[in-house]
Short mmCIF file of C-alpha atoms and ligand atoms in Angstrom, two decimals:
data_model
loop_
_atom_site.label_atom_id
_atom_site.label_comp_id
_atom_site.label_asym_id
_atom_site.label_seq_id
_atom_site.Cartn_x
_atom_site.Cartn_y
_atom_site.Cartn_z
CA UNK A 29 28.18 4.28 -43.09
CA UNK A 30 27.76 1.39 -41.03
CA UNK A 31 25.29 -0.97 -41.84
CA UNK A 32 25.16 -2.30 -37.85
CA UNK A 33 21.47 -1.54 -37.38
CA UNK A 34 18.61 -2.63 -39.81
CA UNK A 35 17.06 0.27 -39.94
CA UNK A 36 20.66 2.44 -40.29
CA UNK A 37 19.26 3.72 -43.72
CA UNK A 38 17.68 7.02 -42.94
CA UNK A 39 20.46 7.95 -40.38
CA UNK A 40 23.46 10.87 -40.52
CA UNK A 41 25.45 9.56 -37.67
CA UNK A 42 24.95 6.38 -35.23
CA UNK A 43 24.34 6.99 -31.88
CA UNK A 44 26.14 7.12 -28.84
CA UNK A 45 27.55 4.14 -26.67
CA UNK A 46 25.42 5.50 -24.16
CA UNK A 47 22.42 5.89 -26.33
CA UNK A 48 23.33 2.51 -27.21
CA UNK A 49 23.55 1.04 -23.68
CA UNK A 50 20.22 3.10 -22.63
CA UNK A 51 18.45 1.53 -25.85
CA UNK A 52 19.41 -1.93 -26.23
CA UNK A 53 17.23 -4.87 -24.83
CA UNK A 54 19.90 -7.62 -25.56
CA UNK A 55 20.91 -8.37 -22.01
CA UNK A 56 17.99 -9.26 -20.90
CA UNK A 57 15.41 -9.77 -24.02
CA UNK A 58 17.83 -12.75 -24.92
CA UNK A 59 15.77 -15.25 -22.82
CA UNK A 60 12.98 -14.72 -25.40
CA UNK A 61 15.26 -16.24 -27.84
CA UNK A 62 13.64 -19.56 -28.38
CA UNK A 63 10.59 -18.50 -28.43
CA UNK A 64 11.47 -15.51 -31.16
CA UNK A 65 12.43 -18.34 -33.13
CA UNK A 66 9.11 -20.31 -33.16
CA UNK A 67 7.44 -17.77 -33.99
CA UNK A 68 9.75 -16.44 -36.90
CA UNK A 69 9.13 -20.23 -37.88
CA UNK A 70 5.76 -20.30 -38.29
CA UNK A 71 5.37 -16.96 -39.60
CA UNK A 72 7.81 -17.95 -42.75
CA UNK A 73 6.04 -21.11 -42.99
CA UNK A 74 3.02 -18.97 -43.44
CA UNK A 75 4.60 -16.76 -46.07
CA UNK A 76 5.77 -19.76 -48.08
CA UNK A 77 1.77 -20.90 -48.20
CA UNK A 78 0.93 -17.51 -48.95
CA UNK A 79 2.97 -17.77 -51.76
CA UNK A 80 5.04 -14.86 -50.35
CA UNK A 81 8.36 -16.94 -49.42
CA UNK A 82 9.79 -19.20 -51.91
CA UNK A 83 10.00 -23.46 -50.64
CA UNK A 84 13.78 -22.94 -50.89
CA UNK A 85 13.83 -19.78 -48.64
CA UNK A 86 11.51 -21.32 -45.92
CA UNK A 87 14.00 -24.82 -46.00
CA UNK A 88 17.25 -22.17 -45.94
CA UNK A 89 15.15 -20.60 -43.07
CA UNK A 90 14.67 -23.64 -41.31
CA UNK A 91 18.02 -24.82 -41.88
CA UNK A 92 19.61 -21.54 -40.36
CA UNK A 93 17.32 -21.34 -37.28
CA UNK A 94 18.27 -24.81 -36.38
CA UNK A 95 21.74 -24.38 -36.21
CA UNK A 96 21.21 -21.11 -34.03
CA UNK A 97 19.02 -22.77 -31.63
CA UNK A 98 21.83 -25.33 -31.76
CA UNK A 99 24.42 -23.15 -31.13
CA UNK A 100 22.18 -21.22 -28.48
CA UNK A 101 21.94 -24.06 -26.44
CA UNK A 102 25.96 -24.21 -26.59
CA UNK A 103 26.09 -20.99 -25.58
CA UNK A 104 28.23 -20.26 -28.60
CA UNK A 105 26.49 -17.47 -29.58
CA UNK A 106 27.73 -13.67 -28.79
CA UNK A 107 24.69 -11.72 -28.30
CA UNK A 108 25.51 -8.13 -29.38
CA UNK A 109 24.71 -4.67 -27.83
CA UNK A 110 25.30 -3.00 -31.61
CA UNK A 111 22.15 -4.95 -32.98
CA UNK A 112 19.75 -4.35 -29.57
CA UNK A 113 17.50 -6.86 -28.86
CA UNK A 114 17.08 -10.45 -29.37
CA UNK A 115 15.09 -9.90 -32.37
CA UNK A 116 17.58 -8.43 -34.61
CA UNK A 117 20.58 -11.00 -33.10
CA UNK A 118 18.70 -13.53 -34.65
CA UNK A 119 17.72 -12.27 -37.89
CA UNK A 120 21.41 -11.09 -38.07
CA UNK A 121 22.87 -14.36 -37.75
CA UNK A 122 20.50 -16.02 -40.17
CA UNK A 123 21.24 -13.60 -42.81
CA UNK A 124 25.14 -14.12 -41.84
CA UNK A 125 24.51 -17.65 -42.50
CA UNK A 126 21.76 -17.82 -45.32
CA UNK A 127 21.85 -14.41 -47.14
CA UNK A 128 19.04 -13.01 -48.66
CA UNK A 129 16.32 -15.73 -47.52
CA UNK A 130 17.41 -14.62 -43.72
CA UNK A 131 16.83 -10.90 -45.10
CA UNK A 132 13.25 -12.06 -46.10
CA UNK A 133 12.09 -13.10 -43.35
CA UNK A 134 10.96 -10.28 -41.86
CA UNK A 135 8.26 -9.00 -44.67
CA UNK A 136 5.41 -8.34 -43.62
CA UNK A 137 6.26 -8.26 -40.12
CA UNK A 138 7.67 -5.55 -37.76
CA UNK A 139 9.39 -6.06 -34.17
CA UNK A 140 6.19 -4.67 -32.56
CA UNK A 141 3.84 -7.84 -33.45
CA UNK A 142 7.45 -10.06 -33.10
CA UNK A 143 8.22 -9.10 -29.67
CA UNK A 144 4.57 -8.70 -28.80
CA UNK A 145 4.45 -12.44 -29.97
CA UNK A 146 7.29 -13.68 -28.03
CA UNK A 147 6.52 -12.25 -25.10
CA UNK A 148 2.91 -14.19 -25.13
CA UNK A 149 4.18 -17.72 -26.09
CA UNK A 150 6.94 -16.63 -23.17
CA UNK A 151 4.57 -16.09 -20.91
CA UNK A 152 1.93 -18.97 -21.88
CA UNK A 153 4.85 -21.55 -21.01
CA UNK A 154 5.44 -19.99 -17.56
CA UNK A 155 1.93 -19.91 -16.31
CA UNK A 156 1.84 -23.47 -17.59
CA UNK A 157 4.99 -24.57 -15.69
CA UNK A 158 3.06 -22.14 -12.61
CA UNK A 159 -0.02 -23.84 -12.74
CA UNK A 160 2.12 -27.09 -12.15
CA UNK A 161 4.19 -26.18 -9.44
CA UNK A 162 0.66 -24.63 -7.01
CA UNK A 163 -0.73 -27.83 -7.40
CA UNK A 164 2.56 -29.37 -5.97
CA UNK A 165 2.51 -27.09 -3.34
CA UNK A 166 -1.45 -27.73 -2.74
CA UNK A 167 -0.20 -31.45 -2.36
CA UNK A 168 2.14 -30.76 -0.19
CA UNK A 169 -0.18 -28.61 2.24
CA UNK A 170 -3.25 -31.37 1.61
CA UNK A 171 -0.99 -34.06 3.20
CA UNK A 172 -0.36 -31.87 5.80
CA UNK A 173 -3.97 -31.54 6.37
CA UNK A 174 -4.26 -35.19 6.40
CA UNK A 175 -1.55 -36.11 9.01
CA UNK A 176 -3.63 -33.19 11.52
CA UNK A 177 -6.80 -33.68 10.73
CA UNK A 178 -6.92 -34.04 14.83
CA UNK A 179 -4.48 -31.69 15.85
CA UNK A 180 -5.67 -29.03 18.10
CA UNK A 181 -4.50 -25.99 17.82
CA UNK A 182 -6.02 -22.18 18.64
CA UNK A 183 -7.50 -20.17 15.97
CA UNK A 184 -6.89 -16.56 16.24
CA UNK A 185 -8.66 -13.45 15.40
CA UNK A 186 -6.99 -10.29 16.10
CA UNK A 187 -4.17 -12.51 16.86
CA UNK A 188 -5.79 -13.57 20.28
CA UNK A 189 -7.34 -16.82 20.86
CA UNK A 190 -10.48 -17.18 19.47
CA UNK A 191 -11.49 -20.76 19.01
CA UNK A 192 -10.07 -24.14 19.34
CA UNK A 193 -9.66 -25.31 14.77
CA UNK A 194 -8.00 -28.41 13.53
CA UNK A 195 -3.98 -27.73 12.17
CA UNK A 196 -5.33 -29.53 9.57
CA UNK A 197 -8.05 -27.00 8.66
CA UNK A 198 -6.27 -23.99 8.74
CA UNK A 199 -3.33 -26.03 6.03
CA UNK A 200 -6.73 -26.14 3.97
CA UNK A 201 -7.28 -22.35 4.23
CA UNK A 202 -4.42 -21.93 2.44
CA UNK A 203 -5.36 -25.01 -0.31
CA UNK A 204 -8.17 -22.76 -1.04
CA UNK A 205 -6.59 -19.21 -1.34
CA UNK A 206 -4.36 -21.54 -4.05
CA UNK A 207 -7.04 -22.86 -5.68
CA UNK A 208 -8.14 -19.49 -6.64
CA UNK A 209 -4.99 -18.57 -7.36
CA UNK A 210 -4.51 -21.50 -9.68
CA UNK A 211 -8.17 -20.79 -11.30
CA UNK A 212 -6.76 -17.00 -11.80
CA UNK A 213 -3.15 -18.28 -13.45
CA UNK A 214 -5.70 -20.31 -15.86
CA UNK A 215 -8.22 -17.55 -16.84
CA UNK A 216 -5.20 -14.93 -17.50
CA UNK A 217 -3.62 -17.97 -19.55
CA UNK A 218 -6.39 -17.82 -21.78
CA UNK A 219 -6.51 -14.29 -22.61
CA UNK A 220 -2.50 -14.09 -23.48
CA UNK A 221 -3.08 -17.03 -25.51
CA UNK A 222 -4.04 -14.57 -28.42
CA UNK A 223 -2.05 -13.91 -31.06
CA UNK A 224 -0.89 -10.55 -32.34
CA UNK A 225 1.20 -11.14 -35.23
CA UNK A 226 0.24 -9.90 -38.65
CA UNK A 227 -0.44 -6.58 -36.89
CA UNK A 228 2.95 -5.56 -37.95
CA UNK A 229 4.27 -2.10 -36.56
CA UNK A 230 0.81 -0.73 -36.18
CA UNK A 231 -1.79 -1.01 -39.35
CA UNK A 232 -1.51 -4.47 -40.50
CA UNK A 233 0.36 -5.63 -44.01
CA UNK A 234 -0.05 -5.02 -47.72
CA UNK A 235 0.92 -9.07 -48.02
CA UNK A 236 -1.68 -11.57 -48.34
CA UNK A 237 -0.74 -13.13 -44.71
CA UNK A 238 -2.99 -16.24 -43.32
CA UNK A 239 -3.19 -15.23 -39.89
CA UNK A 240 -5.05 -18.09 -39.05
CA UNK A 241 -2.09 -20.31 -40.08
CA UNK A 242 0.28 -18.76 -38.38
CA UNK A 243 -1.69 -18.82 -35.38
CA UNK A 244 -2.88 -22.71 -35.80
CA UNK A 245 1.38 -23.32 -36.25
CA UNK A 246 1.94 -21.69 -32.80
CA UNK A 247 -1.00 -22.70 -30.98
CA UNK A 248 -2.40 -19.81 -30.17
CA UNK A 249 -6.46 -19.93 -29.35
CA UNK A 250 -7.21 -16.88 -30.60
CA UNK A 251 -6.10 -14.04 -32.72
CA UNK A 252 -5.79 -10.25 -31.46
CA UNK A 253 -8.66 -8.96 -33.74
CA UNK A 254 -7.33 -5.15 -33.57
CA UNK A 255 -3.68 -4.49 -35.16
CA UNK A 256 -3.43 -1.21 -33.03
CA UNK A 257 -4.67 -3.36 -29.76
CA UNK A 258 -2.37 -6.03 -30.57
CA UNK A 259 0.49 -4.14 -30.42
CA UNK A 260 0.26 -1.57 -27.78
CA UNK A 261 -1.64 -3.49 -25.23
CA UNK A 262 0.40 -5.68 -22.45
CA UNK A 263 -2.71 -6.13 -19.92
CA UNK A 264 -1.67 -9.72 -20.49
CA UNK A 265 1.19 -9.29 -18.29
CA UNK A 266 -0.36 -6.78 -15.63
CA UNK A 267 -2.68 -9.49 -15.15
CA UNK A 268 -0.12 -12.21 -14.81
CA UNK A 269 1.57 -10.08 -12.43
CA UNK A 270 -1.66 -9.48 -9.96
CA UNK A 271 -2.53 -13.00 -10.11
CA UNK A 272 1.52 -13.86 -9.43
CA UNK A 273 0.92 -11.21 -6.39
CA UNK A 274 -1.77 -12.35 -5.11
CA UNK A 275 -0.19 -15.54 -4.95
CA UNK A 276 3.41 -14.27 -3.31
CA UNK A 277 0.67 -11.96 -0.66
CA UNK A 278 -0.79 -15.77 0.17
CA UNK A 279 2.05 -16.92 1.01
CA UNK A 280 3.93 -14.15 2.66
CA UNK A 281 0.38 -14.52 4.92
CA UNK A 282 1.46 -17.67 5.32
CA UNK A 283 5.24 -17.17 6.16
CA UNK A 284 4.17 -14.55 9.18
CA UNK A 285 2.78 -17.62 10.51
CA UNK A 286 4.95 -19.93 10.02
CA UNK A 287 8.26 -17.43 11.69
CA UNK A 288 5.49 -16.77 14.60
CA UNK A 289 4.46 -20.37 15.03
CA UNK A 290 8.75 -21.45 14.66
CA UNK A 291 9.01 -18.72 17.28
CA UNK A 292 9.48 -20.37 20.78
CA UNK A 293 6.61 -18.65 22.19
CA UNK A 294 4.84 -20.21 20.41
CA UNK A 295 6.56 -23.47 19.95
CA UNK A 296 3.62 -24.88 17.38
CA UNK A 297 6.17 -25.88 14.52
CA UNK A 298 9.38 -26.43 13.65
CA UNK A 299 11.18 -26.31 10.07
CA UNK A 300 13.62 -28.24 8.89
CA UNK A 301 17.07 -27.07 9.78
CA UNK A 302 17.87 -26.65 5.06
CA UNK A 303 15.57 -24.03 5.41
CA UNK A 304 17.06 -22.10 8.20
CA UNK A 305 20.35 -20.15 8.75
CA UNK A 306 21.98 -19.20 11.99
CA UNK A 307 23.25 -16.02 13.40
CA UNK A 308 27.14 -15.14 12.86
CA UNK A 309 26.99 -14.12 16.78
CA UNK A 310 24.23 -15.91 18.49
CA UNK A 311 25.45 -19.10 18.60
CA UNK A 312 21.69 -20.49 19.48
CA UNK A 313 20.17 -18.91 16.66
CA UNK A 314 18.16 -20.99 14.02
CA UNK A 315 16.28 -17.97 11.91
CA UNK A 316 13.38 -18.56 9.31
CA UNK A 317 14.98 -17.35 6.49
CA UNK A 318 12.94 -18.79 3.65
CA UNK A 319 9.73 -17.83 5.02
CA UNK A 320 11.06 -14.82 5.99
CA UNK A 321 12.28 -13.99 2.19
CA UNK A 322 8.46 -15.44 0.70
CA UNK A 323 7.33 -12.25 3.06
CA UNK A 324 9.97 -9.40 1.55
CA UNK A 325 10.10 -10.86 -2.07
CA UNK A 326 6.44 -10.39 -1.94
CA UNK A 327 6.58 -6.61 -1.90
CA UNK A 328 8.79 -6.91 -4.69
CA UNK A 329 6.56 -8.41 -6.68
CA UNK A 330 3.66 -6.13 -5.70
CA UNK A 331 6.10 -4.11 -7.19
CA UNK A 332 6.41 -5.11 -10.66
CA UNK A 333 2.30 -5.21 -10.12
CA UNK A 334 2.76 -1.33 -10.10
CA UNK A 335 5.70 -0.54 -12.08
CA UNK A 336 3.68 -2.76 -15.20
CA UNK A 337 0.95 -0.54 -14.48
CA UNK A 338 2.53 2.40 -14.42
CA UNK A 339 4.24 1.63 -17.34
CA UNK A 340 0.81 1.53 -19.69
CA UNK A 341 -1.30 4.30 -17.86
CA UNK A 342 -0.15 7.33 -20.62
CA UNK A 343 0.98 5.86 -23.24
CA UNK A 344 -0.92 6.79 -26.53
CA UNK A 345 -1.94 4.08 -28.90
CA UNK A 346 0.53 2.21 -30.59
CA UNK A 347 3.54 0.83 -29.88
CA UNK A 348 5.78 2.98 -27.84
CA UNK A 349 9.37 1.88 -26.58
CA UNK A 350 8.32 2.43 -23.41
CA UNK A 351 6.82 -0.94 -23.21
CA UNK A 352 10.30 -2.78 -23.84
CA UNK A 353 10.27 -2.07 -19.88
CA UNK A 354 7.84 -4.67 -19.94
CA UNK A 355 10.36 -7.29 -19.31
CA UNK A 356 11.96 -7.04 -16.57
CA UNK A 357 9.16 -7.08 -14.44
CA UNK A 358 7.62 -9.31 -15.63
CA UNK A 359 10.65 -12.14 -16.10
CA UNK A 360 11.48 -10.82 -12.67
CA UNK A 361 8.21 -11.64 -11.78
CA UNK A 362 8.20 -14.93 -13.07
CA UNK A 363 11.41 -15.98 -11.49
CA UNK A 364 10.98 -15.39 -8.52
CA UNK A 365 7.22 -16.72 -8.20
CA UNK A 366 8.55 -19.93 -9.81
CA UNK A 367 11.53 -20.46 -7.13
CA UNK A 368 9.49 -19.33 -4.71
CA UNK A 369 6.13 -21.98 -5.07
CA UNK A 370 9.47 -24.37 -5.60
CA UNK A 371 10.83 -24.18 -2.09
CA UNK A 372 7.61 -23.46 -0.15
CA UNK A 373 6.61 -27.18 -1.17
CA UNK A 374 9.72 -28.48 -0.15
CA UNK A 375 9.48 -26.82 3.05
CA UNK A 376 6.11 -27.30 4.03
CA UNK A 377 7.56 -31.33 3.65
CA UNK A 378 9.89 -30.35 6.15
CA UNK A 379 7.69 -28.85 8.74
CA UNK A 380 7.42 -31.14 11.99
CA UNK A 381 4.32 -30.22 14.34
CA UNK A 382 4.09 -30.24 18.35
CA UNK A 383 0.82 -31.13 18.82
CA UNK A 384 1.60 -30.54 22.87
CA UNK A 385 2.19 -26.88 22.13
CA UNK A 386 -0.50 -25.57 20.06
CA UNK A 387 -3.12 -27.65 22.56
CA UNK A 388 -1.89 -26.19 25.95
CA UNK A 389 -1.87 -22.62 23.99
CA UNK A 390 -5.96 -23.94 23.08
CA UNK A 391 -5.97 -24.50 26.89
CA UNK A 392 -4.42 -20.99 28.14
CA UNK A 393 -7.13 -18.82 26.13
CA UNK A 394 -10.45 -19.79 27.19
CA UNK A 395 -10.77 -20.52 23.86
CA UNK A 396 -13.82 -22.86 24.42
CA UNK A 397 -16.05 -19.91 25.73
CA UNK A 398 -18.26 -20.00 22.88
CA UNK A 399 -19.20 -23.41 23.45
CA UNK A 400 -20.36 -22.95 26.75
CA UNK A 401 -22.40 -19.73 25.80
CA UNK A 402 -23.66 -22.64 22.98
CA UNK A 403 -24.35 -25.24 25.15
CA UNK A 404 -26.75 -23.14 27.79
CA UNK A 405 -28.33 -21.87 24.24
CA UNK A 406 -28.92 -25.11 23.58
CA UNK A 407 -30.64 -25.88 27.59
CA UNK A 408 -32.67 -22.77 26.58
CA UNK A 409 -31.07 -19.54 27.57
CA UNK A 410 -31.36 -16.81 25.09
CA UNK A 411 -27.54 -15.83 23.47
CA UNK A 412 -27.20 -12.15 24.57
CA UNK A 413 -27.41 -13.85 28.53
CA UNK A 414 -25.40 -16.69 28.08
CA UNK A 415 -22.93 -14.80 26.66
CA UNK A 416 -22.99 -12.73 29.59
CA UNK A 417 -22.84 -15.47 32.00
CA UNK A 418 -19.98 -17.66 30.14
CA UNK A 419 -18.18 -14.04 30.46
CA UNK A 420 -18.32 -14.07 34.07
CA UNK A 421 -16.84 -17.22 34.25
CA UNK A 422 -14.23 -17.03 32.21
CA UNK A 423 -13.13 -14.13 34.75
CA UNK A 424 -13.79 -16.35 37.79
CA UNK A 425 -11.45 -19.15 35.85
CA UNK A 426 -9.11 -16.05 35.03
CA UNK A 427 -8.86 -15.26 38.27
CA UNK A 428 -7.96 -19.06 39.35
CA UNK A 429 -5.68 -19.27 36.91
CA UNK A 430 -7.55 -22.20 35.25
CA UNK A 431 -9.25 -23.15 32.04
CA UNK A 432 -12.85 -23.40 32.13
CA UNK A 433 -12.81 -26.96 31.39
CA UNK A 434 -10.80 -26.91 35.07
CA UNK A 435 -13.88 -25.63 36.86
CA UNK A 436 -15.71 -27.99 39.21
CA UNK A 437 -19.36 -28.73 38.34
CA UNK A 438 -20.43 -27.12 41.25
CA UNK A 439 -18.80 -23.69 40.27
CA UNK A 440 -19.99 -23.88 36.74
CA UNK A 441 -23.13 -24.26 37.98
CA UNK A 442 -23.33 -21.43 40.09
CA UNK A 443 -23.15 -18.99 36.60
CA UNK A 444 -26.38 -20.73 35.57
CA UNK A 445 -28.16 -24.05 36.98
CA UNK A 446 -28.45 -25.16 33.32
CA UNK A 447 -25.83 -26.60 33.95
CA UNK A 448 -24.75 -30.57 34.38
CA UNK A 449 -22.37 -32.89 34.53
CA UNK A 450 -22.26 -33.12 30.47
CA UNK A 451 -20.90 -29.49 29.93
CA UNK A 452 -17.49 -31.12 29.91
CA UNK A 453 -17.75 -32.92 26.54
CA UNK A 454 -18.48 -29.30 24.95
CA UNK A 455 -15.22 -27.61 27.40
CA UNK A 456 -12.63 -29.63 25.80
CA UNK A 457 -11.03 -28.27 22.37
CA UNK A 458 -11.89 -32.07 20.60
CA UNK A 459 -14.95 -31.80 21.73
CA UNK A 460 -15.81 -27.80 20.52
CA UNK A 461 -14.00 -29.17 17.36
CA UNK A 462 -15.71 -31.83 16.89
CA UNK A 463 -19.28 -30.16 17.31
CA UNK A 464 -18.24 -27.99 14.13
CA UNK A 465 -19.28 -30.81 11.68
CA UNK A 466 -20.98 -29.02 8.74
CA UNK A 467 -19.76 -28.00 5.57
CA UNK A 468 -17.10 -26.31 5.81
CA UNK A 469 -16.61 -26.16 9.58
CA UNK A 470 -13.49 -27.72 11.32
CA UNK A 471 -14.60 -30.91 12.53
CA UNK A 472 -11.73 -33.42 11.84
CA UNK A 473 -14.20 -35.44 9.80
CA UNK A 474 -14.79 -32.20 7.54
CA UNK A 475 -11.46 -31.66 7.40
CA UNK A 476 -11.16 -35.76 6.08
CA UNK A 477 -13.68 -34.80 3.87
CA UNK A 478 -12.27 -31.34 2.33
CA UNK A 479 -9.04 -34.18 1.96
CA UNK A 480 -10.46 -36.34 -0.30
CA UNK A 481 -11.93 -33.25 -2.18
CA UNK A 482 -8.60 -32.13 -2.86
CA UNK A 483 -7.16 -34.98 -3.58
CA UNK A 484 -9.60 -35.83 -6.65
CA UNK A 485 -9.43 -32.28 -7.91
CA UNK A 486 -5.63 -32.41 -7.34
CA UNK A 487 -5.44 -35.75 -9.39
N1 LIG B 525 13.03 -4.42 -28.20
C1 LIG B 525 11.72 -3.90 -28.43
C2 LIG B 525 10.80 -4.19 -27.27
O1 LIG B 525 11.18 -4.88 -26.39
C3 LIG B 525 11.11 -4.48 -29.65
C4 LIG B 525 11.03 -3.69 -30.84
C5 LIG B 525 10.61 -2.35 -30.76
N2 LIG B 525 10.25 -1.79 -32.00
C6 LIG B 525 10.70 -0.61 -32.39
N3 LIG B 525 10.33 -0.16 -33.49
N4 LIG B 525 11.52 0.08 -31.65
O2 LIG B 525 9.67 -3.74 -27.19
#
């Protein structure tokens, strides 16, 4: 009988093309290639100092793995469905090449701690090349910051106007939520940096394997100290794929504002036209697209978040094939966080601010009432009334169809006679902006200040 599948052996009949189809990983486990092939390096490397794999089978070994990473790379190689996943292409075409030292390269080792393997050193490269890319985007939003460190705009809370903050501030708002992100991406980098070969299918290995080698070759900082764990578990990637969600939810927070802002009734931004489409019937149209797609690949993301989860919640300990669903989700994932962080820093570049707009929307919200309830605090009157007074007349300024700041002295002080000719400084948004200079407030020299914090722990 045919001798297409390595473990063919025990087997009456082969199964069906549609078994086939249904079972195979090639099509997509593929991408793992290189990285199958470092660590079938290192693990033969540590056979051969084990004494287990003769010199001239490890240098056959290397030999043949370089010329299918060569050939890989010029795309000669035709993956096939009849041998499943990546794992068993590339042990195929070894032996094909080498004979019986490609054959031997798989003792003491099963495709549970292999794939298990490949799918950490995968991953490990991604969240490096992650890590990279937030701290581009954090750039991109910190110069931001800088340019409008003095740009008015209003802050909202329930989406009304709240306060008067710096444009520059609320950039920084998002520096932070990506800062935590980036701290997350390096925590869950740690704990996939663990090494689970030598667990083989499930129990461990009769051969006297140096795990510590093998793990030292492929840079791993630790080694999974449970063969069962090591092979079953892929928490690793449900915690990549939060922290990549929490990420895609940060910025999909982050589009809404952005399509609101480009909207005209708003007027606060524009983005650059690369980033836009038009309409195939409005014929004034410029849409948001990109931010728009941040917002809707997010969900799909969230997604994977639960599908990952999903996929581990019943399964009994060890390996089970359900976890070869693991990688779509989580390549999926990777993708499109990568392109994503890639085009938001781009595009943040390519944002122009109207300072005009967002400060007459500061002016048309009375968004400076909490510095007047402040300021006759400050002359002595106890909160609860001056917030009762500055209420009154923000309804008298209502009423006129004027911002408080537009109120004659003698109106203002017919709410209270704390009132003087001073109140004005504290009326206008630079000056309630300005009188927010602590810590973390949105003064435009905090704002300077969080600036130059970024920019060291950016450097
Ligand atoms: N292709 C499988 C996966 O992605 C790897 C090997 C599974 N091992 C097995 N004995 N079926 O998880």
């Amino acid at each position: 009988m045919s001798n297409d599948k390595t473990w063919s052996g025990r087997f009456n009949e082969p199964v069906s093309e549609l078994v086939k189809k249904y079972t195979g990983s090639i099509d997509f486990d593929k991408r793992l290639a290189k990285w199958d092939i470092q660590g079938s390096l290192a693990h033969a490397q540590m056979l051969c100092e084990a004494g287990v794999l003769s010199q001239d089978d490890l240098a056959a070994i290397r030999q043949g793995m370089a010329e299918i990473i060569a050939e890989i790379e010029a795309g000669k190689v035709a993956w096939s469905l009849d041998l499943e996943d990546v794992h068993m292409n590339i042990e195929r075409r070894l032996t094909d090449k080498i004979g019986d030292a490609g054959k031997r390269l798989h003792t003491g080792r099963s495709r549970n701690d292999q794939v298990a393997t490949d799918i950490r050193l995968w991953l490990r490269d991604q969240i490096s090349y992650i890590q990279g890319l937030i701290q581009n985007l954090q750039t991109a939003l910190v110069d931001l910051a800088e340019q409008n460190a003095d740009v008015v705009m209003p802050g909202f809370t329930h989406l009304q106007v709240a306060q008067p903050v710096s444009f520059g501030h609320h950039m920084l708002a998002y520096v932070e939520m990506l800062g935590r992100d980036f701290e997350r991406m390096a925590d869950c980098r740690g704990r996939v940096n663990r090494m689970p070969l030598g667990a083989a299918a499930l129990a461990g290995t009769t051969y006297p394997i140096q795990r510590e080698t093998t793990a030292k070759l492929l840079g791993f900082e630790q080694i999974c100290q449970n063969s069962l764990d090591a092979v079953s578990d892929r928490d690793f990637a449900i915690e990549f794929t939060a922290a990549a969600s929490l990420i895609m939810v940060h910025l999909s927070r982050l589009s809404e504002e952005l399509i609101l802002w480009m909207s005209p009734r708003f007027g606060f931004i524009d983005i650059a036209d690369r980033f836009c489409t038009g309409s195939s019937i409005m014929p004034q149209k410029k849409n948001p697209d990109v931010p728009e797609l941040v917002r809707g690949k997010s969900g799909r993301i969230i997604g994977h978040l639960t599908g990952l989860i999903m996929l581990m919640k019943s399964q009994p300990l060890a390996y089970n094939k359900d976890n070869q669903e693991d990688k779509e989700p989580l390549f999926d994932t990777a993708d499109t966080l990568i392109d994503t962080l890639r085009i938001y820093a781009d595009m943040m570049r390519g944002v122009t601010v109207k300072p005009e707009n967002m400060r007459s929307a500061v002016m048309q919200g009375f968004a400076t009432a909490t510095d007047l309830a402040d300021y006759l605090v400050k002359k002595g009157m106890p909160f609860r009334d001056s917030h009762e007074v500055v209420a009154k007349a923000v309804r008298h300024a209502d009423e006129a169809g004027v911002d408080l700041s537009e109120l004659p002295l003698e109106v203002l002080q017919g709410f209270s006679d704390l009132v003087s000719e001073d109140v004005y400084t504290v009326l206008t948004p630079e000056g309630s902006l300005n009188a927010r200079n602590h810590l973390g407030g949105t003064a435009p020299e905090q704002v300077r200040f969080q600036v130059k914090r970024w920019r060291r722990l950016l450097a």
